[in-house]
XYZ file of C-alpha atoms in Angstrom:
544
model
C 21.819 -53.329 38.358
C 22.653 -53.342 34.601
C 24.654 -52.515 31.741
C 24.285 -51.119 28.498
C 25.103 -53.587 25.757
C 26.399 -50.985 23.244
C 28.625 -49.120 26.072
C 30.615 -51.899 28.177
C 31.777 -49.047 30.352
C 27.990 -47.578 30.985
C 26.497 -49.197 34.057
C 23.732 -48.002 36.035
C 21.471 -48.509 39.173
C 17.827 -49.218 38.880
C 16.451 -49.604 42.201
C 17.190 -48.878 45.731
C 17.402 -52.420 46.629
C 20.505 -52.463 44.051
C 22.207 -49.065 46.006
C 21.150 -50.652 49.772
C 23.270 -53.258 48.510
C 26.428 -51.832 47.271
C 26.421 -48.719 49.320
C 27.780 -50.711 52.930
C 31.272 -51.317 50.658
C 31.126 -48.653 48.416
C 32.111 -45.121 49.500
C 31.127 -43.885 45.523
C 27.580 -45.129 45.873
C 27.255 -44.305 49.291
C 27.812 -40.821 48.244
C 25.918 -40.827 45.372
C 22.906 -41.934 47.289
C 23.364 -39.360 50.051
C 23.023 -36.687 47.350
C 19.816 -37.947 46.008
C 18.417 -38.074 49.348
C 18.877 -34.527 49.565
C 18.560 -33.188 46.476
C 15.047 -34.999 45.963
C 12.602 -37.493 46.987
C 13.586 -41.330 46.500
C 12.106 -42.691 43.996
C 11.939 -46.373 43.304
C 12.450 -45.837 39.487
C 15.146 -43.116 39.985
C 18.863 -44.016 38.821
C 22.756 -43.768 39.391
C 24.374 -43.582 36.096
C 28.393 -44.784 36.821
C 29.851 -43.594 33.272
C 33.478 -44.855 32.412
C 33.226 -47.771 34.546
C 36.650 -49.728 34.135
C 36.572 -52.778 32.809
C 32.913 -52.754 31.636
C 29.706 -54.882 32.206
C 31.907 -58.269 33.497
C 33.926 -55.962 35.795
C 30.722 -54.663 37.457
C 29.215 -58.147 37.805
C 31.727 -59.306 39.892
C 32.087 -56.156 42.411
C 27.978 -56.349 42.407
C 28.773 -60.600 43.373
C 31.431 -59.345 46.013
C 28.246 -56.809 47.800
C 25.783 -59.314 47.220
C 27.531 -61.698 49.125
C 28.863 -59.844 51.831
C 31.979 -59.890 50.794
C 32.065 -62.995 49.674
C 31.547 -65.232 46.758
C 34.058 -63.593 44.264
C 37.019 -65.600 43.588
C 40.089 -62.789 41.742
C 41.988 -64.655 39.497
C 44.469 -63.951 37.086
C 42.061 -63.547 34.439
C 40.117 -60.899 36.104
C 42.420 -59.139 38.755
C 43.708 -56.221 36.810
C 39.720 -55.491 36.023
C 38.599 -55.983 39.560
C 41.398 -54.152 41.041
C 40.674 -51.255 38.984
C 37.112 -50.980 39.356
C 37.090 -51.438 43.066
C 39.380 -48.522 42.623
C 36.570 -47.008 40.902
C 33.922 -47.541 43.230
C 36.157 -46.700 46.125
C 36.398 -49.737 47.914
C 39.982 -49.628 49.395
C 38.452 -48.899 53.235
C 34.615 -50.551 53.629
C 31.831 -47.557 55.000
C 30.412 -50.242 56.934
C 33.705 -50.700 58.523
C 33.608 -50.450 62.403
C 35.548 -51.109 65.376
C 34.097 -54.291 66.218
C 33.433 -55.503 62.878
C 35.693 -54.737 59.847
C 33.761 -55.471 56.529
C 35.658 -56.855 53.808
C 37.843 -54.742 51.020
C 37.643 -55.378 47.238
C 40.869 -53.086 46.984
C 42.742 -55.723 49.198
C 41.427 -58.845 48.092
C 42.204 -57.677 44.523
C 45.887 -56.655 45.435
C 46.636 -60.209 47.302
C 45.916 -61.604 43.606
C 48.106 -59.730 41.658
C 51.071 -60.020 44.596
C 51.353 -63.607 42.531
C 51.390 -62.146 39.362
C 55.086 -62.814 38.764
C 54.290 -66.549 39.385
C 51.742 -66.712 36.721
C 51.736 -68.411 33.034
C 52.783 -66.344 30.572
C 49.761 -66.185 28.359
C 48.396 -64.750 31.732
C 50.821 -61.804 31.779
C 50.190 -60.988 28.467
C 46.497 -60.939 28.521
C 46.985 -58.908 31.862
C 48.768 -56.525 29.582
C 46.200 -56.432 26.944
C 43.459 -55.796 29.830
C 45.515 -52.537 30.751
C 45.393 -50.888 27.680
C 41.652 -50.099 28.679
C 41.739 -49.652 32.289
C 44.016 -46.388 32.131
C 44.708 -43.939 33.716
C 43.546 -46.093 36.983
C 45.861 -49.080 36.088
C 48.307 -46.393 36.737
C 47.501 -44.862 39.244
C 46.508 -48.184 40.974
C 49.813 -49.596 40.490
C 48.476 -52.192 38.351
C 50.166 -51.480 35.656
C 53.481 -51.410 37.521
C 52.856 -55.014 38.594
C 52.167 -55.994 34.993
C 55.901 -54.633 33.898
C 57.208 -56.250 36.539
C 55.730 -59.561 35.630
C 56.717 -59.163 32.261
C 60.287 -58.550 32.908
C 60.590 -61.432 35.368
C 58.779 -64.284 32.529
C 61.192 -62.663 29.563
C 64.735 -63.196 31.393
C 63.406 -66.967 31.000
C 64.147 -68.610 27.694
C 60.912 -70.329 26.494
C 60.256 -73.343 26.758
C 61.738 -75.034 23.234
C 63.602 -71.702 22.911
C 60.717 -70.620 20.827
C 60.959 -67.755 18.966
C 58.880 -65.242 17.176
C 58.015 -66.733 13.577
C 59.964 -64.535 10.945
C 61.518 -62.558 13.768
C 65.055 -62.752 11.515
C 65.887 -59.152 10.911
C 66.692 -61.122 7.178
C 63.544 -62.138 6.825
C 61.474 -58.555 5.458
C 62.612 -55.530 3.439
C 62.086 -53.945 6.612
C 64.981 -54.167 8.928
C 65.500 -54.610 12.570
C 67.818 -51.934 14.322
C 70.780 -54.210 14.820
C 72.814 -54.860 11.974
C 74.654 -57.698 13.424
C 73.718 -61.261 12.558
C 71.362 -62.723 15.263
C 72.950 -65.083 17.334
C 71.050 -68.203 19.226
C 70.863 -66.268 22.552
C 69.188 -62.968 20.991
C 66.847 -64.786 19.482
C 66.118 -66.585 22.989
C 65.667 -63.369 24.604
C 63.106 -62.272 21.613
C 60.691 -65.055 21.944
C 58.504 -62.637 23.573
C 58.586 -60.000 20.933
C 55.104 -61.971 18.959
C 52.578 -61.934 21.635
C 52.967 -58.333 21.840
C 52.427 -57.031 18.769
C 48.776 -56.751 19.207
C 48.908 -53.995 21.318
C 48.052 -50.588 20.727
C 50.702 -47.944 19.862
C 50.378 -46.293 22.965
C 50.380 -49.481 25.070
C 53.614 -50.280 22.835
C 54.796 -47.466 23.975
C 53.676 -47.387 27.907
C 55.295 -51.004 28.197
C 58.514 -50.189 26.274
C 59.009 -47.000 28.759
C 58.321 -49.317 31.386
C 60.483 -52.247 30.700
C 63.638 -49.010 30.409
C 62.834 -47.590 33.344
C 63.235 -50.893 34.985
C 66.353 -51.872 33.758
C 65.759 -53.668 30.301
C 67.981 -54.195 27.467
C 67.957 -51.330 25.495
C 68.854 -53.775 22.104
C 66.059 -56.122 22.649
C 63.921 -52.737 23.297
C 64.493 -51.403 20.097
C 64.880 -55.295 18.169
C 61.174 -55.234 19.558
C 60.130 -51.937 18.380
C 61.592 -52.779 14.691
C 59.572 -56.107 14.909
C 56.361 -54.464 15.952
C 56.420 -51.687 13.187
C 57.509 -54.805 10.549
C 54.778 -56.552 11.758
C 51.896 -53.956 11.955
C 52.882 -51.275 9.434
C 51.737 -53.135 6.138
C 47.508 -52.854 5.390
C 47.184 -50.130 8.315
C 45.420 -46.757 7.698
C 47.258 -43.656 7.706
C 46.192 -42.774 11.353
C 47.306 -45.981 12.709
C 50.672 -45.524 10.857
C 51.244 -42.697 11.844
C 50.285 -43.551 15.792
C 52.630 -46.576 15.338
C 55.669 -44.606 14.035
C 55.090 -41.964 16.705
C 55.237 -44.276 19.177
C 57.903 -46.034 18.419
C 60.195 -42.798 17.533
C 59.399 -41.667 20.737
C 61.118 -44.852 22.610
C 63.679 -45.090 20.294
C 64.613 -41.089 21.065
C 65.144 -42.310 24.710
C 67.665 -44.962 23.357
C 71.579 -45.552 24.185
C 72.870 -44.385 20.478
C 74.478 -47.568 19.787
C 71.140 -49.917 20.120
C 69.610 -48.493 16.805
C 71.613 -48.609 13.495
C 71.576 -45.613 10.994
C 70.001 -48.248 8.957
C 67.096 -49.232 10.694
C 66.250 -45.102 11.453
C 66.091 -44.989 7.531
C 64.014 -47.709 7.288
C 61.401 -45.850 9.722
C 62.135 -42.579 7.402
C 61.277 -44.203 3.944
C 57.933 -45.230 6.012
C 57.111 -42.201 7.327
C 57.795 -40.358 3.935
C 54.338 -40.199 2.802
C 52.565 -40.363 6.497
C 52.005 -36.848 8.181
C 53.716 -36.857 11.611
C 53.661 -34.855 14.489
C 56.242 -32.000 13.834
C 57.953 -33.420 17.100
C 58.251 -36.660 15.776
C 60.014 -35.478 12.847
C 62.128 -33.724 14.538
C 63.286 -35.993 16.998
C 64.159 -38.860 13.884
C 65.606 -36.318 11.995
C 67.906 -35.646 14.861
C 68.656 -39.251 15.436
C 69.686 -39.781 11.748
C 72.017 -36.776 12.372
C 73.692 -37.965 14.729
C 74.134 -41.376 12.924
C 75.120 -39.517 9.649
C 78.368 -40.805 9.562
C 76.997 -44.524 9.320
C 74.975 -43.715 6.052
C 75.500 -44.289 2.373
C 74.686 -42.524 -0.362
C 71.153 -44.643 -1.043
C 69.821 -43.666 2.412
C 70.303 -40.119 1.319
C 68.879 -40.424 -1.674
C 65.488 -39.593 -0.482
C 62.325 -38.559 -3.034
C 61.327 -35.216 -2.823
C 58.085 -34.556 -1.371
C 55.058 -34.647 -3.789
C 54.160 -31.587 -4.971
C 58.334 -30.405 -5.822
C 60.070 -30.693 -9.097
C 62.751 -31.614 -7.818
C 64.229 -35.386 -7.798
C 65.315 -35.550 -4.022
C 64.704 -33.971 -0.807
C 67.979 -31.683 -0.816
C 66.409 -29.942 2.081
C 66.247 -33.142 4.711
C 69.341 -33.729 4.163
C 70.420 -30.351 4.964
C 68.850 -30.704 7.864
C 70.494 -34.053 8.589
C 74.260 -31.587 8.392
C 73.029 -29.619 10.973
C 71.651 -31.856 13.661
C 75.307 -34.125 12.728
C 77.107 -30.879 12.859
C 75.821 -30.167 16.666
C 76.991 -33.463 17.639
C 80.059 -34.908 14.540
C 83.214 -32.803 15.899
C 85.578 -35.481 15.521
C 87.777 -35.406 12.561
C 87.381 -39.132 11.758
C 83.546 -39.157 11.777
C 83.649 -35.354 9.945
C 85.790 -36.718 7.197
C 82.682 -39.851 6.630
C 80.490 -37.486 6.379
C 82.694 -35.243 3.742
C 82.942 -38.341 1.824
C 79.592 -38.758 1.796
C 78.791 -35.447 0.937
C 81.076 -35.482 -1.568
C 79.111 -38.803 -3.583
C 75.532 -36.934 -2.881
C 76.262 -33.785 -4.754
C 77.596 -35.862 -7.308
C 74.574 -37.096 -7.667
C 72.505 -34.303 -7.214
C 74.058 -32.080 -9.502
C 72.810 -33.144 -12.733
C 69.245 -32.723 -11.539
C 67.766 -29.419 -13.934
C 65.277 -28.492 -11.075
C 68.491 -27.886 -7.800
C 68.256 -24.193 -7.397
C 71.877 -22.670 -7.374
C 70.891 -21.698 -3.488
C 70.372 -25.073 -2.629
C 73.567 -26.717 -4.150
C 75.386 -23.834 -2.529
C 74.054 -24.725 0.970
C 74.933 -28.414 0.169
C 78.409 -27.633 -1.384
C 79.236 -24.981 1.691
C 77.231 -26.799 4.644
C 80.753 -28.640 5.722
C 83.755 -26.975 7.571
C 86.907 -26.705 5.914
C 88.107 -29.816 8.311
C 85.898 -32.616 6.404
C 87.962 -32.643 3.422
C 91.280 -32.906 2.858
C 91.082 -32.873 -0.466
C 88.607 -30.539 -3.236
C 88.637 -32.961 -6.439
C 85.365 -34.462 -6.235
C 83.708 -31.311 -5.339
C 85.134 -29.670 -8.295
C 83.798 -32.355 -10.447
C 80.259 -32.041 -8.743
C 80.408 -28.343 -9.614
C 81.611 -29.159 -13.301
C 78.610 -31.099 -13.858
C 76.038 -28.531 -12.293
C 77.585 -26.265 -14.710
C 77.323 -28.244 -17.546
C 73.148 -28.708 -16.990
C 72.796 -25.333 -15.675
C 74.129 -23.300 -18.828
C 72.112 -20.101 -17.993
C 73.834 -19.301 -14.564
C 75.668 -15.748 -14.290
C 79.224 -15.676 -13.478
C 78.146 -14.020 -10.023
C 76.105 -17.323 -9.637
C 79.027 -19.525 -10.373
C 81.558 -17.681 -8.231
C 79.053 -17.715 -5.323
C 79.036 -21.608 -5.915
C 82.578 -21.920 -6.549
C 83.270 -20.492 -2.846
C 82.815 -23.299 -1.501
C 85.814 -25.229 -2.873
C 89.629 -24.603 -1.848
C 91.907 -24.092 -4.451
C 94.891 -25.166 -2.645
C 93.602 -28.039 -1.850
C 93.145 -29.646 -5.704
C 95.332 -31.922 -7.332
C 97.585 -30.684 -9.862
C 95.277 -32.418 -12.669
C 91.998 -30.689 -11.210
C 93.543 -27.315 -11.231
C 94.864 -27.636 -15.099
C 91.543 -28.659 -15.683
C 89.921 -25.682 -13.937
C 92.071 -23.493 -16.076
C 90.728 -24.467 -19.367
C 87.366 -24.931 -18.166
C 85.242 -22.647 -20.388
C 82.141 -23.253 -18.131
C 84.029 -21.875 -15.009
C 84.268 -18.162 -14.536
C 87.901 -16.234 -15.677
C 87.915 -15.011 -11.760
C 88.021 -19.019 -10.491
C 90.493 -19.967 -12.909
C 93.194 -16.767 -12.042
C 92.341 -17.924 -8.006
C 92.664 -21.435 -9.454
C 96.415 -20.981 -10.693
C 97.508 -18.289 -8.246
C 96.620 -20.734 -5.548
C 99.101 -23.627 -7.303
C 101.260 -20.813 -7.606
C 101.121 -20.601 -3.881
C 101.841 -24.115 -3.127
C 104.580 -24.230 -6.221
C 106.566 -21.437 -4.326
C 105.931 -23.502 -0.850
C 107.350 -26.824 -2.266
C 110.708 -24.795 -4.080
C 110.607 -22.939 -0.541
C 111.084 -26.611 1.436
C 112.534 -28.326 -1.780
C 115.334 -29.108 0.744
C 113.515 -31.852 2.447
C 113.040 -33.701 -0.651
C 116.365 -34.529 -0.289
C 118.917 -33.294 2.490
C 121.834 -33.350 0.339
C 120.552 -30.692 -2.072
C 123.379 -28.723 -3.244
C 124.011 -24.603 -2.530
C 121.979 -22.230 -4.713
C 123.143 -21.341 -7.730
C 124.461 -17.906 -8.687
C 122.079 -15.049 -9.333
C 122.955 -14.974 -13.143
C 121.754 -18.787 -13.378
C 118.005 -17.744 -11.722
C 115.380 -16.869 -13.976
C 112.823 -14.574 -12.142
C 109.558 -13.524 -14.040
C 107.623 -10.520 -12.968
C 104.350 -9.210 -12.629
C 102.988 -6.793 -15.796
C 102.419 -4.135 -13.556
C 105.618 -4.673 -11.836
C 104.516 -5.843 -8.813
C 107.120 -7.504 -6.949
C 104.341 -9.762 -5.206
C 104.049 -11.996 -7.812
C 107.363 -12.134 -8.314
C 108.547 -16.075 -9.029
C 112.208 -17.037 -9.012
C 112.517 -21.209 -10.041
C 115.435 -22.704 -8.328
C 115.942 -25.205 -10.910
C 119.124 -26.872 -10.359
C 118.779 -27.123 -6.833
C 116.402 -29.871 -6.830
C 117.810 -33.233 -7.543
C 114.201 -34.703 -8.623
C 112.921 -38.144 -9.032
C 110.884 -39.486 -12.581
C 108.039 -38.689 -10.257
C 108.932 -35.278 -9.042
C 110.320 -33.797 -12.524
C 106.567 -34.903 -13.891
C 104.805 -32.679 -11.098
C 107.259 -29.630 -11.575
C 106.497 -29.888 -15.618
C 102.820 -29.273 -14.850
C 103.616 -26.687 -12.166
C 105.935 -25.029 -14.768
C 102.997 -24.696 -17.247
C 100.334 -23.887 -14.853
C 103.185 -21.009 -13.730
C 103.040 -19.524 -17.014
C 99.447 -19.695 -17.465
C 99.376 -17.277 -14.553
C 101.957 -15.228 -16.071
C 99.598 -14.725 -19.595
C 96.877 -13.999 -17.479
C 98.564 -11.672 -15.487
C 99.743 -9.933 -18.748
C 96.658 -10.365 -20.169
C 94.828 -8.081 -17.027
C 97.487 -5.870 -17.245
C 96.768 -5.032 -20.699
C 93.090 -4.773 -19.755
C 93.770 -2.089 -17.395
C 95.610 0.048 -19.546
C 92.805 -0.132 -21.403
C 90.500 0.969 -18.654
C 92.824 3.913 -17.956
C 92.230 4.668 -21.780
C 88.565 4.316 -21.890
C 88.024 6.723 -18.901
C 89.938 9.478 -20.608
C 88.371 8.898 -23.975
C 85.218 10.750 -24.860
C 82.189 9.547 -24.211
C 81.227 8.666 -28.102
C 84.509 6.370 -28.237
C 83.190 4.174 -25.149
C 81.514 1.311 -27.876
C 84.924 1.285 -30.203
C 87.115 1.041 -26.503
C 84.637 -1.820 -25.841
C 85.457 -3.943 -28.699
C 89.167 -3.688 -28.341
C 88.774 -5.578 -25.077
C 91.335 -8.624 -25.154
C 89.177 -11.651 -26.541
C 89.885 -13.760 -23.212
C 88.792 -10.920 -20.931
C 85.607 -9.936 -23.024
C-alpha cells in the first residue's frame, strides 16, 4: 500500500497481498477486487486507485495497521478519531465482510465511535484541533456525525470559564477601528464567555461558518455568536486577498442574517459595509446586509450614510445605497417613533448631499420624496436642503424645481421658512403662490379656533368693524375676513399675526398680480397675430 506524497488524499493498492489484506474488513475493497476479477485477469502489478481518501496518507496508515493486525493494534485517540472515523466510513467498515455467525470480526466504524463518545471529556486544545481536522474531512464528517460530536464538544468546554479567565488578546471591541457588534462596554463575564473566540480564528470561512450554524442550532448565545464573528473578520480581514475577503464577509453575513436583530448593532453592519465597499460580493450577500442595515436604519448617523460612491461615478456618495437602505427600512420601520429617526436623518443627509454638482435632479427627488408624509412633522430643513441644491444647480427648469419642490409640505413650514420661500428668487413663482396660500390656510384655521387661545374672548365685532379683502377676479374663495379685535393676544402671539398679516397681503399682490395677467391673456388671444411679440412684453415684470 502507498500514498502519493504530492496528493495526501491519493492512496493506492499495489499488490494483491495488500487487497487479501484489507478486503476481510473492508466492504469498498472487497468490491473493488471482485470487479477486477471479472473484468480481467489478476495481475500482480495491477492497482486500486482510492481517490479522495479522507484524511490522507496518516489516515490510511492506521486503517491499513487496524487489517494488518486483525483488528488490532490501532489505538483511536483524540488526535486521530475524527480522521479514522471518517475514513473507515470511507472504506466501509461499519459491518466487517468477514463477519459470521460464529465469529464477528472487528469494526473500525465502532471502535472509532467509542472514541469520540469521550469527546466532551477531552482538553480543549483537543476539541479545537478536532475542529480544524473537520474542515477537510467533509461532507463525511457530516454525514458521519462527526461533526455533530465536535459542536457538541465545543459547546460543552465554552460554558466553562478558562482557566485564569483568559481571554482572547485584543478581544476589546475598543481595541481596533474595526468594531465588534455590541456597542455596550464589555463586562468581566462577556469577556469570560469569549475566551474561546482566539483559537478559532484560524479556520476557514466556511468552517466559520459550519460551526457558527452549529453552535445556533444548538442553543448558543446569539451575542457571543456574532461578538465572535466581528472578532474573526477583525482578526483575518487585514493582508487577505480579495477572494479570501470576500469568502470571509460572505460567511459571516450569512450567520449574522440568521441573527435575533438586537445581537448586531447598526454600527458594527457598517463596519462590515465600509469593508465590503471595494470587495465584489455575491449579489445575495449584498442583499441580505443591505437588508439588515435597513432594518437598523433608525440606529444610524449621518457618517454611516455617508458612503463613497462607487469608482467609476462622479458623484461624491452612493445616493443610490442609501435609497435602497429606505426601502428595505420602509418594509419593516412603521412605527412613528422609529419613522420620525429616520426623517431626521434624512433630513441631515440631503443636507449634505445637496451641494454636490454631480446629484442628478432624479436622484435628490427620490431622496427628498422616498419618506411618507408621517416622518416629519415639520418641512424646514428640507426646504433648506432644496435651497442649497438650487443655489449649485442654477441651470434647472422651473418644471425641474417644481417636480423637486413636491416633495415638501407647505403647511407644514414655519412662519420664517415660508417668508423666506416667498422672496426666494431661486424658487419657482408657482411654489411661492402654494407657499403663501398654504399660510393662508393655516392663518384662516388659527382666526377660525382663535377662541381657544383664550376662552374669554369677547363677541365678534360688528360687520362695519371687519375688513374683508377679495380675490381680483372676485372669487369669493379667497375671500379673507381678519377678526382683529377678537383676539386678546400675547407679545408672542401679536409677533406671529404681524408676519401672517404680511404674508396675507403678499398673497393678495400676487393674486392681483395673476389677475392682471389674465386679462392680458384674454387680450392677446383676440389680438392679431402680428401684435403677439408687443402683448409679450407688456407681461407684468414678476410674472415674465
Amino acid at each position: 500500500a502507498s500514498s502519493s506524497s504530492s496528493s495526501p488524499n491519493f492512496a493506492r493498492l499495489t499488490c494483491s497481498s495488500s487487497k487479501d489484506a484489507l478486503a476481510p474488513f473492508s466492504r469498498r475493497i472487497k468490491s473493488l477486487s471482485e470487479e477486477e476479477l471479472v473484468g480481467a485477469a489478476a495481475s500482480p502489478r495491477r492497482r486500486l486507485v482510492l481517490r479522495g481518501f479522507p484524511g490522507g496518507a496518516e489516515a490510511f496508515e492506521l486503517v491499513a495497521r487496524f487489517c494488518y493486525g486483525g483488528g488490532g493494534g490501532v489505538t483511536v485517540t483524540a488526535a486521530n478519531a475524527c480522521a479514522v472515523r471518517c475514513a473507515a466510513q470511507y472504506m466501509e467498515m461499519a459491518d466487517s465482510p468477514a463477519a459470521t455467525a460464529a465469529s464477528t470480526a472487528p469494526s473500525l466504524v465502532k471502535v472509532a465511535d467509542k472514541a469520540l463518545e469521550d469527546m466532551p471529556h477531552w482538553p480543549w486544545h483537543c476539541v479545537v484541533d478536532a475542529v480544524k481536522q473537520c474542515q477537510s474531512l467533509f461532507p463525511l464528517a457530516e454525514s458521519t456525525g462527526v461533526f455533530d460530536k465536535v459542536v457538541g464538544a465545543l459547546l460543552a468546554q465554552m460554558a466553562i470559564p478558562a482557566p485564569g479567565d483568559a481571554t482572547p488578546t485584543s478581544s476589546s471591541p475598543e481595541s481596533s477601528a474595526f468594531r465588534f457588534s455590541c456597542d455596550t462596554k464589555c463586562s468581566s463575564l462577556s469577556l469570560r464567555r469569549t475566551w474561546w473566540f482566539e483559537d478559532l480564528v484560524v479556520l476557514s470561512p466556511g468552517m466559520v461558518e459550519r460551526v457558527a450554524k452549529a453552535l445556533l442550532a444548538r442553543g448558543a448565545d446569539h451575542g457571543i455568536v456574532a461578538r465572535f464573528l466581528f472578532y474573526y473578520l477583525k482578526c483575518r480581514i487585514a493582508g487577505a486577498g480579495a477572494e479570501d475577503k470576500a469568502a470571509m464577509l460572505e460567511a459571516a453575513i450569512t450567520v449574522i442574517a440568521d441573527l435575533d436583530r438586537s445581537s448586531v448593532s447598526c454600527k458594527g453592519l457598517f463596519g462590515i459595509l465600509r469593508i465590503a465597499s471595494p470587495v465584489k460580493l455575491a449579489a445575495g450577500c449584498q442583499e441580505m446586509l443591505v437588508a439588515m442595515i435597513g432594518r437598523k436604519l433608525d440606529h444610524a448617523t449621518l457618517d454611516n450614510l455617508l458612503v463613497q460612491a462607487p469608482s467609476g461615478t462622479s458623484s461624491l456618495y452612493d445616493v443610490s445605497l442609501v435609497l435602497r437602505f429606505l426601502e428595505a427600512f420602509l418594509r419593516h420601520g412603521d412605527e412613528p417613533g422609529r419613522l420620525k429617526k429616520v426623517g431626521e436623518l434624512m433630513d441631515l443627509y440631503l443636507a449634505e448631499v445637496a451641494p454636490d454638482p454631480s446629484l442628478r435632479p432624479a436622484r435628490f427627488v427620490e431622496l427628498a420624496t422616498a419618506l411618507p408624509a408621517a416622518a416629519r412633522d415639520c418641512h424646514d430643513a428640507l426646504y433648506r436642503a432644496i435651497d442649497v441644491y438650487f443655489q449649485v444647480h442654477g441651470r434647472l427648469t422651473d418644471d425641474e424645481k417644481m417636480k423637486i419642490c413636491k416633495g415638501i409640505n407647505y403647511e407644514k413650514l414655519s412662519p420664517e421658512c415660508c417668508k423666506h420661500l416667498a422672496t426666494n428668487s431661486g424658487f419657482p413663482t408657482r411654489a411661492a403662490v402654494q407657499a403663501l396660500a398654504s399660510q393662508h390656510t393655516v392663518l384662516k384655521g388659527i382666526i377660525r379656533h382663535s377662541g381657544t387661545l383664550k376662552p374669554a374672548s369677547p363677541p365678534p365685532p360688528p360687520a362695519a368693524h371687519r375688513e374683508s379683502y377679495d380675490d381680483a377676479d372676485g372669487d369669493s374663495n379667497g375671500q379673507v375676513v381678519l377678526y382683529a379685535s377678537r383676539l386678546e393676544l400675547t407679545l408672542e402671539n401679536q409677533n406671529l399675526k404681524s408676519l401672517l398679516d404680511s404674508m396675507h397681503w403678499r398673497v393678495m399682490e400676487l393674486e392681483k398680480v395673476c389677475s392682471r395677467m389674465k386679462t392680458q391673456m384674454t387680450k392677446m388671444k383676440a389680438s392679431r397675430r402680428g401684435g403677439g411679440a408687443a402683448a409679450a412684453r407688456s407681461l407684468p415684470r414678476m410674472c415674465s
